[in-house]
């Protein structure tokens, strides 16, 4: 994942939480322009800083780095349900999904 994708994801999750860049910066204990600088790619983002941002946004690293991060919660819910099914019901589900094309 490159810096452009990281900054897009920060903006996506920040907006999802209805936080301005200024508010997120202040919650991180940084200057009011900190997140704007990161999202504008005018500031090098360290790994500890990224983890701090993820923590303040109250999301998991798995959610932030997921391939399909916009649908992560729904995908996770589906996987949790599937993981709880007994093997025979999983097989039935697979058959059902294959036949719905």
XYZ file of N, CA and C in Angstrom:
303
model
N 0.854 -1.171 0.000
C 0.000 0.000 0.000
C 0.900 1.234 0.000
N 0.598 2.157 -0.886
C 1.434 3.349 -0.985
C 0.859 4.496 -0.130
N 1.594 5.586 -0.074
C 1.208 6.727 0.756
C -0.122 7.321 0.306
N -0.367 7.358 -1.004
C -1.638 7.887 -1.500
C -2.812 7.093 -0.939
N -2.707 5.766 -0.957
C -3.785 4.922 -0.445
C -3.949 5.106 1.061
N -2.857 5.221 1.786
C -2.941 5.447 3.234
C -3.681 6.738 3.546
N -3.325 7.803 2.848
C -3.965 9.087 3.138
C -5.436 9.076 2.718
N -5.767 8.387 1.632
C -7.171 8.260 1.238
C -7.970 7.525 2.312
N -7.380 6.491 2.870
C -8.070 5.729 3.914
C -8.238 6.544 5.184
N -7.235 7.315 5.538
C -7.362 8.179 6.715
C -8.536 9.129 6.501
N -8.598 9.750 5.335
C -9.701 10.658 5.038
C -11.046 9.958 5.028
N -11.091 8.752 4.474
C -12.341 7.985 4.425
C -12.862 7.715 5.837
N -12.007 7.167 6.693
C -12.447 6.829 8.056
C -12.701 8.079 8.906
N -11.944 9.122 8.660
C -12.173 10.387 9.370
C -13.556 10.923 9.029
N -13.891 10.913 7.747
C -15.215 11.388 7.315
C -16.328 10.476 7.804
N -16.061 9.177 7.842
C -17.040 8.220 8.341
C -17.398 8.515 9.793
N -16.428 8.995 10.563
C -16.638 9.357 11.971
C -17.088 10.816 12.135
N -17.323 11.486 10.998
C -17.746 12.896 11.013
C -16.761 13.797 11.760
N -15.473 13.539 11.549
C -14.436 14.354 12.177
C -13.773 15.233 11.119
N -13.592 16.478 11.442
C -12.804 17.338 10.563
C -11.329 16.968 10.748
N -10.527 17.382 9.789
C -9.082 17.150 9.918
C -8.560 17.855 11.171
N -9.077 19.038 11.430
C -8.653 19.794 12.618
C -9.007 19.037 13.895
N -10.246 18.528 13.975
C -10.685 17.812 15.183
C -9.835 16.560 15.408
N -9.565 15.817 14.352
C -8.726 14.620 14.503
C -7.330 15.011 14.963
N -6.791 16.067 14.386
C -5.464 16.544 14.797
C -5.439 16.863 16.284
N -6.458 17.583 16.748
C -6.514 17.975 18.158
C -6.689 16.762 19.065
N -7.480 15.788 18.629
C -7.654 14.570 19.436
C -6.356 13.773 19.533
N -5.485 13.956 18.551
C -4.178 13.303 18.583
C -3.170 14.096 19.402
N -3.570 15.279 19.845
C -2.658 16.139 20.603
C -1.640 16.823 19.713
N -2.007 17.026 18.472
C -1.110 17.648 17.488
C -1.625 19.029 17.110
N -0.859 19.702 16.271
C -1.286 21.014 15.790
C -2.545 20.860 14.945
N -3.369 21.913 14.864
C -4.628 21.823 14.123
C -4.471 21.449 12.647
N -3.300 21.652 12.074
C -3.092 21.354 10.650
C -2.420 20.002 10.394
N -2.167 19.250 11.434
C -1.430 17.983 11.331
C -2.043 17.020 10.316
N -3.330 16.734 10.435
C -3.973 15.773 9.530
C -4.060 16.348 8.121
N -4.323 17.642 8.002
C -4.311 18.257 6.662
C -2.961 18.061 5.979
N -1.895 18.215 6.734
C -0.555 18.022 6.168
C -0.351 16.584 5.726
N -0.833 15.639 6.515
C -0.707 14.225 6.153
C -1.547 13.937 4.916
N -2.814 14.361 4.922
C -3.705 14.082 3.801
C -3.269 14.800 2.526
N -2.538 15.894 2.662
C -2.001 16.613 1.502
C -0.638 16.070 1.086
N -0.176 15.076 1.817
C 1.113 14.435 1.572
C 2.296 15.406 1.721
N 2.128 16.369 2.628
C 3.197 17.328 2.921
C 3.956 16.951 4.184
N 3.675 15.766 4.695
C 4.253 15.345 5.961
C 4.484 13.852 5.885
N 5.632 13.398 6.308
C 5.912 11.966 6.317
C 5.172 11.305 7.471
N 4.462 10.261 7.156
C 3.665 9.545 8.149
C 4.461 8.368 8.679
N 4.722 8.372 9.976
C 5.438 7.253 10.597
C 4.434 6.172 10.978
N 4.924 4.982 11.159
C 4.053 3.875 11.560
C 3.415 4.131 12.926
N 4.166 4.591 13.939
C 3.519 4.898 15.222
C 2.430 5.970 15.084
N 2.652 6.967 14.234
C 1.646 8.012 14.025
C 0.398 7.423 13.373
N 0.599 6.520 12.407
C -0.545 5.868 11.759
C -1.340 5.060 12.771
N -0.665 4.325 13.633
C -1.366 3.540 14.654
C -2.116 4.444 15.633
N -1.551 5.609 15.945
C -2.254 6.569 16.802
C -3.534 7.058 16.125
N -3.453 7.334 14.836
C -4.620 7.785 14.074
C -5.695 6.696 14.061
N -5.285 5.468 13.794
C -6.218 4.338 13.776
C -6.891 4.190 15.144
N -6.121 4.355 16.195
C -6.654 4.242 17.550
C -7.685 5.335 17.834
N -7.376 6.563 17.485
C -8.301 7.677 17.726
C -9.563 7.509 16.874
N -9.432 6.954 15.682
C -10.595 6.715 14.828
C -11.441 5.530 15.306
N -10.926 4.817 16.299
C -11.630 3.677 16.908
C -11.974 2.597 15.879
N -10.985 2.261 15.066
C -11.120 1.154 14.124
C -9.949 0.209 14.358
N -10.080 -0.993 13.866
C -8.985 -1.952 14.006
C -8.011 -1.805 12.841
N -6.812 -2.298 13.047
C -5.839 -2.324 11.951
C -6.369 -3.188 10.807
N -7.052 -4.283 11.161
C -7.621 -5.160 10.126
C -8.606 -4.385 9.262
N -9.429 -3.555 9.888
C -10.396 -2.765 9.120
C -9.682 -1.734 8.253
N -8.703 -1.052 8.807
C -7.986 -0.015 8.061
C -7.260 -0.598 6.855
N -6.640 -1.758 7.031
C -5.835 -2.334 5.956
C -6.587 -3.332 5.080
N -7.869 -3.541 5.334
C -8.650 -4.503 4.557
C -8.690 -4.092 3.087
N -8.658 -5.086 2.210
C -8.743 -4.809 0.774
C -10.029 -4.067 0.438
N -11.116 -4.499 1.019
C -12.417 -3.901 0.750
C -12.876 -3.167 2.017
N -12.132 -2.143 2.403
C -12.364 -1.489 3.685
C -13.737 -0.833 3.795
N -14.326 -0.430 2.688
C -15.644 0.209 2.746
C -16.729 -0.776 3.179
N -16.535 -2.050 2.884
C -17.513 -3.080 3.251
C -17.013 -3.993 4.363
N -15.966 -3.589 5.058
C -15.321 -4.449 6.044
C -16.292 -4.980 7.101
N -17.089 -4.103 7.685
C -17.969 -4.543 8.778
C -19.001 -5.549 8.286
N -19.557 -5.314 7.122
C -20.527 -6.250 6.572
C -19.851 -7.578 6.211
N -18.678 -7.506 5.600
C -17.946 -8.729 5.259
C -17.580 -9.509 6.516
N -17.169 -8.798 7.565
C -16.801 -9.454 8.824
C -18.014 -10.131 9.448
N -19.157 -9.466 9.408
C -20.373 -10.060 9.964
C -20.735 -11.346 9.220
N -20.629 -11.316 7.905
C -20.910 -12.517 7.106
C -19.952 -13.638 7.477
N -18.677 -13.314 7.596
C -17.678 -14.333 7.932
C -17.913 -14.890 9.335
N -18.287 -14.044 10.272
C -18.579 -14.516 11.634
C -19.748 -15.498 11.630
N -20.774 -15.185 10.862
C -21.931 -16.087 10.759
C -21.515 -17.408 10.117
N -20.767 -17.323 9.034
C -20.333 -18.543 8.343
C -19.434 -19.404 9.224
N -18.572 -18.779 9.978
C -17.666 -19.531 10.843
C -18.398 -20.293 11.939
N -19.581 -19.832 12.305
C -20.352 -20.493 13.354
C -21.202 -21.646 12.826
N -21.339 -21.742 11.507
C -22.170 -22.812 10.933
C -21.469 -24.164 11.020
N -22.238 -25.228 11.210
C -21.653 -26.568 11.131
C -21.258 -26.872 9.678
N -20.380 -27.804 9.490
C -19.829 -28.113 8.163
C -20.897 -28.394 7.118
N -21.939 -29.153 7.483
C -22.957 -29.484 6.489
C -23.727 -28.237 6.044
N -23.950 -27.307 6.950
C -24.651 -26.068 6.579
C -23.755 -25.158 5.744
N -22.433 -25.214 6.002
C -21.496 -24.449 5.167
C -21.535 -24.973 3.745
N -21.549 -26.287 3.592
C -21.610 -26.894 2.262
C -22.906 -26.506 1.554
N -24.011 -26.507 2.283
C -25.296 -26.099 1.704
C -25.262 -24.637 1.274
N -24.639 -23.816 2.068
C -24.524 -22.403 1.734
C -23.702 -22.225 0.456
N -22.600 -22.935 0.351
C -21.753 -22.857 -0.844
C -22.549 -23.278 -2.076
N -23.288 -24.368 -1.953
C -24.113 -24.823 -3.076
C -25.137 -23.758 -3.460
N -25.768 -23.172 -2.485
C -26.765 -22.144 -2.725
C -26.140 -20.955 -3.466
N -24.989 -20.501 -3.008
C -24.338 -19.356 -3.612
C -23.875 -19.651 -5.036
N -23.438 -20.838 -5.298
C -22.998 -21.211 -6.652
C -24.171 -21.215 -7.626
N -25.363 -21.514 -7.127
C -26.538 -21.612 -7.980
C -27.282 -20.308 -8.150
N -26.789 -19.216 -7.568
C -27.497 -17.941 -7.658
C -26.909 -17.032 -8.733
N -26.045 -17.533 -9.545
C -25.401 -16.688 -10.579
C -26.349 -16.298 -11.653
